[in-house]
PDB file of C-alpha atoms in Angstrom:
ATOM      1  CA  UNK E 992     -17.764   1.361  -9.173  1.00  0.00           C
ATOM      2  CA  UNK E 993     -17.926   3.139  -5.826  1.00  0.00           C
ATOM      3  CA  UNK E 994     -20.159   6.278  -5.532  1.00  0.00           C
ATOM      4  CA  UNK E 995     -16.947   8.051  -3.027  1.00  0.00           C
ATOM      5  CA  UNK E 996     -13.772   9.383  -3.026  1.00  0.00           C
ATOM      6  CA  UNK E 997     -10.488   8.372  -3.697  1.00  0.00           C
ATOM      7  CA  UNK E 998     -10.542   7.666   0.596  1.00  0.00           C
ATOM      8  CA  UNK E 999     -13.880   6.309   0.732  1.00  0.00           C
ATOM      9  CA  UNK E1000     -12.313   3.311  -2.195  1.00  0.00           C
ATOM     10  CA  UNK E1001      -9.401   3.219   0.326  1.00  0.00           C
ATOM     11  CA  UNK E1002     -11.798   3.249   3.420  1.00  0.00           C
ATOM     12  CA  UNK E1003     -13.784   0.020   2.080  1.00  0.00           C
ATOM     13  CA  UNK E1004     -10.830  -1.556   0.716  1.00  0.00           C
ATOM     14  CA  UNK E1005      -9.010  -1.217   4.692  1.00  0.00           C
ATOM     15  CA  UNK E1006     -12.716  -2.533   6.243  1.00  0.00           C
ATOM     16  CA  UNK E1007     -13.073  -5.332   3.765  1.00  0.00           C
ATOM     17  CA  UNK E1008     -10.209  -6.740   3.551  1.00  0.00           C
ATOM     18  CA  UNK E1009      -8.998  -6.578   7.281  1.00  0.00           C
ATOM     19  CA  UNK E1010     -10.470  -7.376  11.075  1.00  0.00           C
ATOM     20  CA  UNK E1011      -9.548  -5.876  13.969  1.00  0.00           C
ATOM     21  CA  UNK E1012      -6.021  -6.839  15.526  1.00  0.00           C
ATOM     22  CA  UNK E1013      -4.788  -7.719  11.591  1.00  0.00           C
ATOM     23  CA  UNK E1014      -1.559  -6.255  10.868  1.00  0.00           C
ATOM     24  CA  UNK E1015      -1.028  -4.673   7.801  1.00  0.00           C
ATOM     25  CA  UNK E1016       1.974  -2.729   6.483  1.00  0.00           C
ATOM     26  CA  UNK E1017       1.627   0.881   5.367  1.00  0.00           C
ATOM     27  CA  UNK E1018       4.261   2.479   2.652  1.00  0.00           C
ATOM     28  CA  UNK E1019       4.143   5.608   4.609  1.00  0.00           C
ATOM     29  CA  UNK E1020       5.795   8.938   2.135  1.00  0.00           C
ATOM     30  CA  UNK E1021       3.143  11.586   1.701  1.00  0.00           C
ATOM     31  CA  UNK E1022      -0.359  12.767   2.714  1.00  0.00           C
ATOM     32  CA  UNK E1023      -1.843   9.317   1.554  1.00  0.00           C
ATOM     33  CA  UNK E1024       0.279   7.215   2.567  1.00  0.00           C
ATOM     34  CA  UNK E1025      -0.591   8.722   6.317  1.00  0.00           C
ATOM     35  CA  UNK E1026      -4.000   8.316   5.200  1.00  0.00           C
ATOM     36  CA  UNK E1027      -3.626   4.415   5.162  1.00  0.00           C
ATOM     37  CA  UNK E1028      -2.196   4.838   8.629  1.00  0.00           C
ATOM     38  CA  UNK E1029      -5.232   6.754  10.009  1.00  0.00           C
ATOM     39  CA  UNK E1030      -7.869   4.718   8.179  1.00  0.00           C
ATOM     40  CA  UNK E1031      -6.608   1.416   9.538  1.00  0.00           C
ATOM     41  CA  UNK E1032      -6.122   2.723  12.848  1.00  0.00           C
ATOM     42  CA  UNK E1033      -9.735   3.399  12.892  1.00  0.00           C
ATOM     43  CA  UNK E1034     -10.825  -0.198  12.535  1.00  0.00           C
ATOM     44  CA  UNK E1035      -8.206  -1.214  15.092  1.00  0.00           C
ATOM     45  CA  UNK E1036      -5.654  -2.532  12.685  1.00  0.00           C
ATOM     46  CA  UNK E1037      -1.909  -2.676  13.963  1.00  0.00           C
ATOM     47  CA  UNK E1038       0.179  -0.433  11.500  1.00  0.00           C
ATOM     48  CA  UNK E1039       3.529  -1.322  10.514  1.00  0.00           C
ATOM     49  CA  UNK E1040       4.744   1.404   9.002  1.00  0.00           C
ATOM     50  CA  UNK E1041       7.804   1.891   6.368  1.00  0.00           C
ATOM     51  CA  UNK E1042       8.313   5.777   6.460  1.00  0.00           C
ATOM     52  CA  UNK E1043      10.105   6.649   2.990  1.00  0.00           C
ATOM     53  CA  UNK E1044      11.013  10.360   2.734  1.00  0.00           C
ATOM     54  CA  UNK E1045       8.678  12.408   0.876  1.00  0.00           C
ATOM     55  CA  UNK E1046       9.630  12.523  -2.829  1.00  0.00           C
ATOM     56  CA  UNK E1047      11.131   8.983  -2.086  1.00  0.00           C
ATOM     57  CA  UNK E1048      10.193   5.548  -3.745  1.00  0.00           C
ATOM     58  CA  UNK E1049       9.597   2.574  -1.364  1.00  0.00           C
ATOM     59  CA  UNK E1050      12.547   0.323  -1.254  1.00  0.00           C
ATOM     60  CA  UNK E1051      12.025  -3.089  -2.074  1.00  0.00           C
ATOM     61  CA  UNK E1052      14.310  -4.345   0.054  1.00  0.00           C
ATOM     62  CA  UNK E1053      13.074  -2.336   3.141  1.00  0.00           C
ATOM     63  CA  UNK E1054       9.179  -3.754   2.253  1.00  0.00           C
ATOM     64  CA  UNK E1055      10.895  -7.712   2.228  1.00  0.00           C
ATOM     65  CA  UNK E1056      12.589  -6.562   5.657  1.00  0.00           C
ATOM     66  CA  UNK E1057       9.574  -5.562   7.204  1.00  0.00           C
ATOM     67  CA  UNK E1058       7.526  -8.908   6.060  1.00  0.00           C
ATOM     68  CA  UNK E1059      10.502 -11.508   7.252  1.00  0.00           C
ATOM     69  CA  UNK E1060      10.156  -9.403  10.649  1.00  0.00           C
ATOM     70  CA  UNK E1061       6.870  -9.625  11.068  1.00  0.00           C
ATOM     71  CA  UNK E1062       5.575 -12.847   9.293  1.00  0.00           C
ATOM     72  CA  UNK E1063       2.236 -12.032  10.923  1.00  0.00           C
ATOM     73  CA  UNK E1064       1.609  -9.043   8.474  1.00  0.00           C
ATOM     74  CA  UNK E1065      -1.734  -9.556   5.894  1.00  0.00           C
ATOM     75  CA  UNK E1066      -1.369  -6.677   4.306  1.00  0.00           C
ATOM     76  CA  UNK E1067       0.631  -4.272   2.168  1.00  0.00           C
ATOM     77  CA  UNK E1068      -0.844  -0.819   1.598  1.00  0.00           C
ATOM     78  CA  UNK E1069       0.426   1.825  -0.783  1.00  0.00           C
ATOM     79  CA  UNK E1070      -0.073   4.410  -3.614  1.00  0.00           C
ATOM     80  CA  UNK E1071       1.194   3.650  -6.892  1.00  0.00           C
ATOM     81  CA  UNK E1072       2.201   7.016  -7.043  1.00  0.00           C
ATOM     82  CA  UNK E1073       2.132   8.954  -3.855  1.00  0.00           C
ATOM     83  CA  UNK E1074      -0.452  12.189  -4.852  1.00  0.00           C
ATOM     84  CA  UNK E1075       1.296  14.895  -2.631  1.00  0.00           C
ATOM     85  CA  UNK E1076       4.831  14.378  -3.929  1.00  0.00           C
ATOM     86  CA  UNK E1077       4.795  12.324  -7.160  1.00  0.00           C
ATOM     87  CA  UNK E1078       6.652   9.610  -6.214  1.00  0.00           C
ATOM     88  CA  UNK E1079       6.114   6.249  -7.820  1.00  0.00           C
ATOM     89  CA  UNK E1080       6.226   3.141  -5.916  1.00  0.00           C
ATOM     90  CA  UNK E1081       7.468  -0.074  -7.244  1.00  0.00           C
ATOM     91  CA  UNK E1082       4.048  -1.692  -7.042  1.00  0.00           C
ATOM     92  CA  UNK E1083       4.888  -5.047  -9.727  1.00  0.00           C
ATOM     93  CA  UNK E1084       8.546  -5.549  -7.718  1.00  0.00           C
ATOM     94  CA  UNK E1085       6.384  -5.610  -4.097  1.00  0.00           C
ATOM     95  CA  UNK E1086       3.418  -7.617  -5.615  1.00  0.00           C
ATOM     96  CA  UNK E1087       5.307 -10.126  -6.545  1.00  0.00           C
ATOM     97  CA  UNK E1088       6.928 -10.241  -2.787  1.00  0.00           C
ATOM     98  CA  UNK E1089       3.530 -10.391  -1.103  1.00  0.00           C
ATOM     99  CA  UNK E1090       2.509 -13.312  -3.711  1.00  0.00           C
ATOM    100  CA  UNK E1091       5.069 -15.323  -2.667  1.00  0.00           C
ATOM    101  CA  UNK E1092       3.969 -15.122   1.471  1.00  0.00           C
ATOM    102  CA  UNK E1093      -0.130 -14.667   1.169  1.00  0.00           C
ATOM    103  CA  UNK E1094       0.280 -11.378   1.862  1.00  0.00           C
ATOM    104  CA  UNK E1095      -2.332  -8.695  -0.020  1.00  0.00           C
ATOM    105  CA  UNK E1096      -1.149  -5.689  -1.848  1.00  0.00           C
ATOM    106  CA  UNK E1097      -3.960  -2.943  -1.934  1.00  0.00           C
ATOM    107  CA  UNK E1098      -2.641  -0.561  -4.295  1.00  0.00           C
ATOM    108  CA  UNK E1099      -4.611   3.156  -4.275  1.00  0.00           C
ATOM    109  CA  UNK E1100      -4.314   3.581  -8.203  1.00  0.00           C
ATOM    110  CA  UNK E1101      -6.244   7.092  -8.752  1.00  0.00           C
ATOM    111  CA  UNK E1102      -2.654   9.099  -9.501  1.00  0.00           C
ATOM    112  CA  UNK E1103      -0.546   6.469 -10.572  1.00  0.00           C
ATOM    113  CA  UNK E1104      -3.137   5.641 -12.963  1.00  0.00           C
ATOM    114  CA  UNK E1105      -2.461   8.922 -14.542  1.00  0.00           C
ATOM    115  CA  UNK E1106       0.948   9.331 -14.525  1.00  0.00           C
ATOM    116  CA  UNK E1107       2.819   5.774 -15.206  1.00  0.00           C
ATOM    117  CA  UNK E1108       2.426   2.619 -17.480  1.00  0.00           C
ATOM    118  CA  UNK E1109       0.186   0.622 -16.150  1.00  0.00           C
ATOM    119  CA  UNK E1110      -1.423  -2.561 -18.578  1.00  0.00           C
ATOM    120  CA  UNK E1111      -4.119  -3.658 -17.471  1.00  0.00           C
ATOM    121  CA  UNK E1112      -5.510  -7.074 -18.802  1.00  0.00           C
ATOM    122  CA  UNK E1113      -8.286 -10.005 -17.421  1.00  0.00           C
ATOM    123  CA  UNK E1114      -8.769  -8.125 -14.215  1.00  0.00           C
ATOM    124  CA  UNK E1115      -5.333  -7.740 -13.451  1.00  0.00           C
ATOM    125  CA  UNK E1116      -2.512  -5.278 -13.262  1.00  0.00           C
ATOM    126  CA  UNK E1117       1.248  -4.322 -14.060  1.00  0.00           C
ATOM    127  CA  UNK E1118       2.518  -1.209 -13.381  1.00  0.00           C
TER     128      UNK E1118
END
């Protein structure tokens, strides 16, 4: 339980997780998705970003792109569903790519929570 927003969770998950000079890679279509952007830029994280048209769902393909181009990326941030246009990301299809490469996936789960089938089971996630 954190006692903060929505962007505080996202704010200690980006400062926990990640050092300065870590790259990370930012699904980048809506008001939170920039969020990840700013956030990381504050601790002096590079930012990869995949900029997917508002409304849009991230391409899985364009996500495994970005990874085999930079190999040196740690992290994939994202909504599960992107709060200012209601777009749902595929979270489970990406997961499994950053599994594969020991890569993270930090999912911001407050909408998509809501709004899609997610199961949740022994502390972990499909959605």
């Amino acid at each position: 339980m954190l006692a903060a927003s929505g962007t505080g969770a996202m704010d200690g998950a980006v400062s926990n997780l990640f050092a300065a000079g870590d790259e990370v890679l930012v699904i980048n279509g809506g008001k939170f998705g920039e969020r990840w952007t700013k956030i990381a830029g504050t601790y002096g994280i590079k930012v990869a970003e995949l900029r997917v048209e508002w409304g849009q769902a991230a391409r899985v393909a364009d996500v495994q792109r970005l990874l085999d181009e930079r190999p040196g990326i740690r992290g994939v941030l994202m909504q599960a569903s992107e709060t200012s246009t209601a777009a749902v990301h595929p979270v489970e299809a990406i997961a499994k790519l950053t599994r594969s490469r020991d890569v993270l996936s930090v999912v911001d789960g407050i909408t998509g929570w809501a709004c899609s089938t997610c199961r949740w089971t022994a502390g972990a996630s499909t959605c």
